[in-house]
Tab-separated table of N, CA and C in Angstrom:
chain	number	residue	atom	x	y	z
A	256	PRO	N	0.803	-1.213	0.000
A	256	PRO	CA	0.000	0.000	0.000
A	256	PRO	C	0.843	1.274	0.000
A	257	GLY	N	2.012	1.219	0.560
A	257	GLY	CA	2.864	2.396	0.618
A	257	GLY	C	3.463	2.778	-0.726
A	258	TYR	N	3.466	1.855	-1.672
A	258	TYR	CA	4.062	2.116	-2.979
A	258	TYR	C	3.038	2.431	-4.057
A	259	GLY	N	1.779	2.174	-3.815
A	259	GLY	CA	0.760	2.400	-4.835
A	259	GLY	C	0.834	1.319	-5.906
A	260	THR	N	0.330	1.636	-7.077
A	260	THR	CA	0.339	0.685	-8.183
A	260	THR	C	1.760	0.567	-8.734
A	261	ILE	N	2.213	-0.667	-8.867
A	261	ILE	CA	3.559	-0.918	-9.386
A	261	ILE	C	3.417	-1.471	-10.803
A	262	PRO	N	4.010	-0.796	-11.787
A	262	PRO	CA	3.866	-1.243	-13.174
A	262	PRO	C	4.637	-2.541	-13.448
A	263	PRO	N	4.176	-3.328	-14.428
A	263	PRO	CA	4.862	-4.577	-14.778
A	263	PRO	C	6.339	-4.374	-15.101
A	264	SER	N	6.683	-3.239	-15.690
A	264	SER	CA	8.091	-2.997	-16.038
A	264	SER	C	8.979	-2.954	-14.793
A	265	ASP	N	8.376	-2.742	-13.621
A	265	ASP	CA	9.133	-2.745	-12.369
A	265	ASP	C	9.133	-4.108	-11.689
A	266	PHE	N	7.982	-4.812	-11.674
A	266	PHE	CA	7.942	-6.055	-10.899
A	266	PHE	C	8.293	-7.305	-11.700
A	267	ILE	N	8.124	-7.304	-13.012
A	267	ILE	CA	8.451	-8.510	-13.785
A	267	ILE	C	9.948	-8.817	-13.753
A	268	PRO	N	10.835	-7.838	-13.935
A	268	PRO	CA	12.265	-8.168	-13.819
A	268	PRO	C	12.630	-8.756	-12.444
A	269	VAL	N	11.998	-8.259	-11.391
A	269	VAL	CA	12.259	-8.794	-10.053
A	269	VAL	C	11.752	-10.231	-9.971
A	270	ALA	N	10.575	-10.497	-10.523
A	270	ALA	CA	10.028	-11.857	-10.521
A	270	ALA	C	10.926	-12.805	-11.311
A	271	GLU	N	11.479	-12.323	-12.422
A	271	GLU	CA	12.390	-13.150	-13.217
A	271	GLU	C	13.687	-13.429	-12.454
A	272	GLN	N	14.236	-12.412	-11.821
A	272	GLN	CA	15.501	-12.567	-11.089
A	272	GLN	C	15.358	-13.480	-9.880
A	273	THR	N	14.203	-13.457	-9.244
A	273	THR	CA	13.997	-14.254	-8.032
A	273	THR	C	13.433	-15.636	-8.324
A	274	GLY	N	13.099	-15.899	-9.582
A	274	GLY	CA	12.536	-17.202	-9.940
A	274	GLY	C	11.049	-17.320	-9.668
A	275	LEU	N	10.403	-16.219	-9.334
A	275	LEU	CA	8.968	-16.249	-9.045
A	275	LEU	C	8.103	-16.077	-10.296
A	276	ILE	N	8.720	-15.853	-11.452
A	276	ILE	CA	7.958	-15.551	-12.657
A	276	ILE	C	7.056	-16.710	-13.074
A	277	VAL	N	7.503	-17.950	-12.911
A	277	VAL	CA	6.676	-19.091	-13.305
A	277	VAL	C	5.422	-19.164	-12.429
A	278	SER	N	5.584	-18.977	-11.140
A	278	SER	CA	4.419	-18.972	-10.241
A	278	SER	C	3.480	-17.832	-10.580
A	279	LEU	N	4.036	-16.673	-10.871
A	279	LEU	CA	3.229	-15.513	-11.246
A	279	LEU	C	2.475	-15.782	-12.547
A	280	ASP	N	3.170	-16.343	-13.537
A	280	ASP	CA	2.530	-16.690	-14.813
A	280	ASP	C	1.397	-17.691	-14.618
A	281	ARG	N	1.666	-18.727	-13.837
A	281	ARG	CA	0.640	-19.762	-13.612
A	281	ARG	C	-0.593	-19.151	-12.956
A	282	TRP	N	-0.376	-18.308	-11.948
A	282	TRP	CA	-1.494	-17.661	-11.265
A	282	TRP	C	-2.276	-16.777	-12.231
A	283	ALA	N	-1.559	-15.957	-13.003
A	283	ALA	CA	-2.227	-15.034	-13.931
A	283	ALA	C	-3.014	-15.784	-14.989
A	284	LEU	N	-2.453	-16.852	-15.526
A	284	LEU	CA	-3.152	-17.630	-16.548
A	284	LEU	C	-4.410	-18.285	-15.979
A	285	LEU	N	-4.284	-18.929	-14.830
A	285	LEU	CA	-5.431	-19.599	-14.226
A	285	LEU	C	-6.542	-18.615	-13.874
A	286	GLU	N	-6.185	-17.528	-13.206
A	286	GLU	CA	-7.199	-16.549	-12.802
A	286	GLU	C	-7.835	-15.863	-14.011
A	287	SER	N	-7.057	-15.594	-15.032
A	287	SER	CA	-7.595	-14.973	-16.244
A	287	SER	C	-8.574	-15.912	-16.940
A	288	CYS	N	-8.217	-17.183	-17.016
A	288	CYS	CA	-9.120	-18.163	-17.642
A	288	CYS	C	-10.407	-18.323	-16.827
A	289	ARG	N	-10.283	-18.314	-15.515
A	289	ARG	CA	-11.485	-18.385	-14.661
A	289	ARG	C	-12.397	-17.188	-14.934
A	290	LEU	N	-11.809	-16.005	-14.993
A	290	LEU	CA	-12.588	-14.800	-15.247
A	290	LEU	C	-13.226	-14.837	-16.633
A	291	ALA	N	-12.477	-15.250	-17.631
A	291	ALA	CA	-13.010	-15.333	-18.996
A	291	ALA	C	-14.169	-16.327	-19.067
A	292	GLN	N	-14.051	-17.430	-18.349
A	292	GLN	CA	-15.140	-18.415	-18.335
A	292	GLN	C	-16.375	-17.845	-17.634
A	293	ARG	N	-16.175	-17.106	-16.559
A	293	ARG	CA	-17.319	-16.457	-15.889
A	293	ARG	C	-17.987	-15.470	-16.833
A	294	CYS	N	-17.193	-14.712	-17.570
A	294	CYS	CA	-17.745	-13.775	-18.551
A	294	CYS	C	-18.562	-14.522	-19.600
A	295	ALA	N	-18.034	-15.634	-20.086
A	295	ALA	CA	-18.742	-16.431	-21.099
A	295	ALA	C	-20.062	-16.950	-20.546
A	296	ARG	N	-20.058	-17.416	-19.301
A	296	ARG	CA	-21.295	-17.923	-18.680
A	296	ARG	C	-22.324	-16.808	-18.492
A	297	ASN	N	-21.860	-15.569	-18.384
A	297	ASN	CA	-22.755	-14.439	-18.154
A	297	ASN	C	-23.081	-13.662	-19.423
A	298	GLY	N	-22.923	-14.317	-20.564
A	298	GLY	CA	-23.370	-13.721	-21.808
A	298	GLY	C	-22.316	-13.031	-22.641
A	299	LEU	N	-21.091	-12.978	-22.187
A	299	LEU	CA	-20.026	-12.359	-22.975
A	299	LEU	C	-19.239	-13.433	-23.724
A	300	ASP	N	-19.979	-14.368	-24.314
A	300	ASP	CA	-19.325	-15.444	-25.036
A	300	ASP	C	-18.675	-14.900	-26.306
A	301	GLY	N	-17.579	-15.515	-26.701
A	301	GLY	CA	-16.840	-15.051	-27.864
A	301	GLY	C	-15.733	-14.083	-27.516
A	302	LEU	N	-15.650	-13.705	-26.252
A	302	LEU	CA	-14.595	-12.806	-25.795
A	302	LEU	C	-13.289	-13.596	-25.742
A	303	VAL	N	-12.290	-13.186	-26.526
A	303	VAL	CA	-11.018	-13.906	-26.578
A	303	VAL	C	-10.054	-13.309	-25.559
A	304	LEU	N	-9.429	-14.190	-24.790
A	304	LEU	CA	-8.488	-13.801	-23.750
A	304	LEU	C	-7.063	-13.975	-24.278
A	305	ALA	N	-6.255	-12.945	-24.175
A	305	ALA	CA	-4.846	-13.015	-24.565
A	305	ALA	C	-3.999	-12.866	-23.301
A	306	VAL	N	-3.113	-13.844	-23.060
A	306	VAL	CA	-2.280	-13.849	-21.861
A	306	VAL	C	-0.818	-13.947	-22.268
A	307	ASN	N	-0.006	-13.027	-21.769
A	307	ASN	CA	1.442	-13.079	-22.001
A	307	ASN	C	2.050	-14.157	-21.117
A	308	ILE	N	2.921	-14.956	-21.700
A	308	ILE	CA	3.598	-16.031	-20.985
A	308	ILE	C	5.099	-15.777	-21.036
A	309	SER	N	5.767	-15.977	-19.930
A	309	SER	CA	7.220	-15.788	-19.891
A	309	SER	C	7.924	-16.961	-20.562
A	310	ALA	N	9.159	-16.714	-20.937
A	310	ALA	CA	9.988	-17.779	-21.507
A	310	ALA	C	10.169	-18.905	-20.497
A	311	ALA	N	10.265	-18.556	-19.222
A	311	ALA	CA	10.481	-19.568	-18.187
A	311	ALA	C	9.324	-20.562	-18.135
A	312	LEU	N	8.094	-20.092	-18.197
A	312	LEU	CA	6.947	-21.008	-18.183
A	312	LEU	C	6.843	-21.751	-19.508
A	313	PHE	N	6.998	-21.046	-20.607
A	313	PHE	CA	6.893	-21.667	-21.924
A	313	PHE	C	7.895	-22.804	-22.098
A	314	ASN	N	9.095	-22.644	-21.536
A	314	ASN	CA	10.152	-23.639	-21.693
A	314	ASN	C	10.086	-24.785	-20.693
A	315	GLU	N	9.133	-24.756	-19.776
A	315	GLU	CA	8.983	-25.883	-18.858
A	315	GLU	C	8.492	-27.103	-19.631
A	316	PRO	N	9.022	-28.285	-19.330
A	316	PRO	CA	8.641	-29.489	-20.068
A	316	PRO	C	7.131	-29.780	-20.052
A	317	GLY	N	6.444	-29.453	-19.005
A	317	GLY	CA	5.027	-29.747	-18.897
A	317	GLY	C	4.103	-28.654	-19.395
A	318	PHE	N	4.642	-27.661	-20.091
A	318	PHE	CA	3.823	-26.527	-20.525
A	318	PHE	C	2.592	-26.939	-21.333
A	319	PRO	N	2.717	-27.799	-22.358
A	319	PRO	CA	1.512	-28.175	-23.127
A	319	PRO	C	0.429	-28.807	-22.252
A	320	THR	N	0.841	-29.673	-21.345
A	320	THR	CA	-0.123	-30.316	-20.445
A	320	THR	C	-0.738	-29.287	-19.504
A	321	TYR	N	0.074	-28.348	-19.034
A	321	TYR	CA	-0.435	-27.319	-18.130
A	321	TYR	C	-1.529	-26.488	-18.790
A	322	ILE	N	-1.307	-26.070	-20.033
A	322	ILE	CA	-2.322	-25.291	-20.752
A	322	ILE	C	-3.611	-26.095	-20.878
A	323	ALA	N	-3.494	-27.347	-21.273
A	323	ALA	CA	-4.681	-28.210	-21.406
A	323	ALA	C	-5.387	-28.376	-20.065
A	324	ASP	N	-4.620	-28.532	-18.999
A	324	ASP	CA	-5.209	-28.687	-17.665
A	324	ASP	C	-5.951	-27.426	-17.220
A	325	VAL	N	-5.363	-26.257	-17.468
A	325	VAL	CA	-6.024	-25.000	-17.095
A	325	VAL	C	-7.342	-24.858	-17.850
A	326	LEU	N	-7.326	-25.146	-19.143
A	326	LEU	CA	-8.561	-25.065	-19.925
A	326	LEU	C	-9.590	-26.066	-19.417
A	327	GLY	N	-9.140	-27.277	-19.112
A	327	GLY	CA	-10.054	-28.287	-18.585
A	327	GLY	C	-10.615	-27.918	-17.227
A	328	ASP	N	-9.758	-27.414	-16.355
A	328	ASP	CA	-10.183	-27.044	-14.999
A	328	ASP	C	-11.150	-25.864	-14.992
A	329	THR	N	-10.940	-24.910	-15.882
A	329	THR	CA	-11.777	-23.714	-15.885
A	329	THR	C	-12.986	-23.845	-16.803
A	330	GLY	N	-12.921	-24.787	-17.750
A	330	GLY	CA	-14.016	-24.947	-18.706
A	330	GLY	C	-13.965	-23.941	-19.847
A	331	LEU	N	-12.892	-23.173	-19.949
A	331	LEU	CA	-12.773	-22.198	-21.027
A	331	LEU	C	-12.499	-22.919	-22.340
A	332	ALA	N	-13.244	-22.568	-23.364
A	332	ALA	CA	-13.052	-23.181	-24.675
A	332	ALA	C	-11.673	-22.794	-25.213
A	333	PRO	N	-10.924	-23.748	-25.757
A	333	PRO	CA	-9.567	-23.468	-26.240
A	333	PRO	C	-9.479	-22.325	-27.243
A	334	HIS	N	-10.485	-22.168	-28.089
A	334	HIS	CA	-10.414	-21.103	-29.097
A	334	HIS	C	-10.575	-19.706	-28.494
A	335	LEU	N	-10.884	-19.643	-27.189
A	335	LEU	CA	-11.027	-18.354	-26.531
A	335	LEU	C	-9.764	-17.918	-25.784
A	336	LEU	N	-8.689	-18.709	-25.909
A	336	LEU	CA	-7.428	-18.368	-25.250
A	336	LEU	C	-6.336	-18.168	-26.290
A	337	GLU	N	-5.678	-17.028	-26.216
A	337	GLU	CA	-4.491	-16.752	-27.019
A	337	GLU	C	-3.314	-16.633	-26.060
A	338	VAL	N	-2.299	-17.446	-26.295
A	338	VAL	CA	-1.082	-17.380	-25.498
A	338	VAL	C	-0.101	-16.514	-26.264
A	339	GLU	N	0.323	-15.423	-25.646
A	339	GLU	CA	1.232	-14.484	-26.306
A	339	GLU	C	2.652	-14.721	-25.821
A	340	LEU	N	3.568	-14.762	-26.776
A	340	LEU	CA	4.982	-14.968	-26.487
A	340	LEU	C	5.775	-13.829	-27.110
A	341	THR	N	6.857	-13.464	-26.472
A	341	THR	CA	7.714	-12.444	-27.068
A	341	THR	C	8.541	-13.087	-28.176
A	342	GLU	N	9.021	-12.271	-29.070
A	342	GLU	CA	9.864	-12.768	-30.156
A	342	GLU	C	11.104	-13.442	-29.590
A	343	ARG	N	11.599	-12.920	-28.487
A	343	ARG	CA	12.803	-13.480	-27.858
A	343	ARG	C	12.601	-14.950	-27.507
A	344	VAL	N	11.421	-15.292	-27.015
A	344	VAL	CA	11.131	-16.675	-26.653
A	344	VAL	C	11.269	-17.570	-27.876
A	345	LEU	N	10.699	-17.141	-28.974
A	345	LEU	CA	10.713	-17.955	-30.182
A	345	LEU	C	12.094	-18.034	-30.820
A	346	LEU	N	12.874	-16.974	-30.686
A	346	LEU	CA	14.174	-16.936	-31.341
A	346	LEU	C	15.284	-17.617	-30.544
A	347	GLU	N	15.077	-17.801	-29.241
A	347	GLU	CA	16.113	-18.440	-28.420
A	347	GLU	C	16.428	-19.839	-28.928
A	348	ASP	N	15.422	-20.614	-29.208
A	348	ASP	CA	15.587	-21.965	-29.756
A	348	ASP	C	14.357	-22.230	-30.615
A	349	THR	N	14.440	-21.829	-31.862
A	349	THR	CA	13.296	-21.864	-32.763
A	349	THR	C	12.691	-23.254	-32.884
A	350	GLU	N	13.522	-24.263	-33.066
A	350	GLU	CA	13.006	-25.627	-33.231
A	350	GLU	C	12.267	-26.092	-31.984
A	351	ALA	N	12.853	-25.854	-30.829
A	351	ALA	CA	12.200	-26.254	-29.579
A	351	ALA	C	10.910	-25.470	-29.363
A	352	SER	N	10.919	-24.195	-29.722
A	352	SER	CA	9.720	-23.366	-29.566
A	352	SER	C	8.581	-23.890	-30.424
A	353	PHE	N	8.880	-24.212	-31.679
A	353	PHE	CA	7.830	-24.730	-32.556
A	353	PHE	C	7.359	-26.109	-32.110
A	354	ALA	N	8.253	-26.916	-31.575
A	354	ALA	CA	7.859	-28.226	-31.050
A	354	ALA	C	6.913	-28.058	-29.863
A	355	THR	N	7.210	-27.099	-28.995
A	355	THR	CA	6.343	-26.836	-27.844
A	355	THR	C	4.984	-26.329	-28.300
A	356	LEU	N	4.974	-25.432	-29.271
A	356	LEU	CA	3.706	-24.923	-29.801
A	356	LEU	C	2.874	-26.048	-30.415
A	357	ALA	N	3.512	-26.908	-31.182
A	357	ALA	CA	2.805	-28.023	-31.809
A	357	ALA	C	2.268	-28.990	-30.754
A	358	ALA	N	3.078	-29.280	-29.738
A	358	ALA	CA	2.633	-30.174	-28.669
A	358	ALA	C	1.472	-29.560	-27.897
A	359	SER	N	1.522	-28.244	-27.679
A	359	SER	CA	0.435	-27.566	-26.968
A	359	SER	C	-0.854	-27.645	-27.769
A	360	ALA	N	-0.779	-27.365	-29.055
A	360	ALA	CA	-1.975	-27.434	-29.901
A	360	ALA	C	-2.534	-28.838	-29.921
A	361	SER	N	-1.675	-29.812	-30.031
A	361	SER	CA	-2.101	-31.213	-30.058
A	361	SER	C	-2.742	-31.621	-28.738
A	362	ARG	N	-2.129	-31.236	-27.638
A	362	ARG	CA	-2.623	-31.587	-26.300
A	362	ARG	C	-3.984	-30.954	-26.047
A	363	VAL	N	-4.131	-29.687	-26.427
A	363	VAL	CA	-5.399	-28.992	-26.226
A	363	VAL	C	-6.480	-29.596	-27.123
A	364	ALA	N	-6.133	-29.918	-28.344
A	364	ALA	CA	-7.110	-30.492	-29.273
A	364	ALA	C	-7.612	-31.859	-28.826
A	365	SER	N	-6.754	-32.615	-28.119
A	365	SER	CA	-7.157	-33.951	-27.695
A	365	SER	C	-7.847	-33.946	-26.331
A	366	SER	N	-7.910	-32.799	-25.700
A	366	SER	CA	-8.551	-32.713	-24.363
A	366	SER	C	-10.045	-32.630	-24.465
């Protein structure tokens, strides 16, 4: 409360340096999907949710399963979620990034 609103440009680097970024990402994704599903249930269907994901979460081995689990747990339709990645994430290891994207799409489609 003593600091007021803290912009992402201030707290995200700290979360990355301390290793808390994955927990923060997981919380933000889950809560955002819950909110989007509540909106859909209350007549705002078709509202697409876009969530920024850090490289740390994207590069975790279980990322595709995690996305499918969040969608399953919240009931949010897969076509209503857009996962946003920075160019840096994709360029760090292009082949691995595309493999993760393909696995995520496959996992979500089979859920």
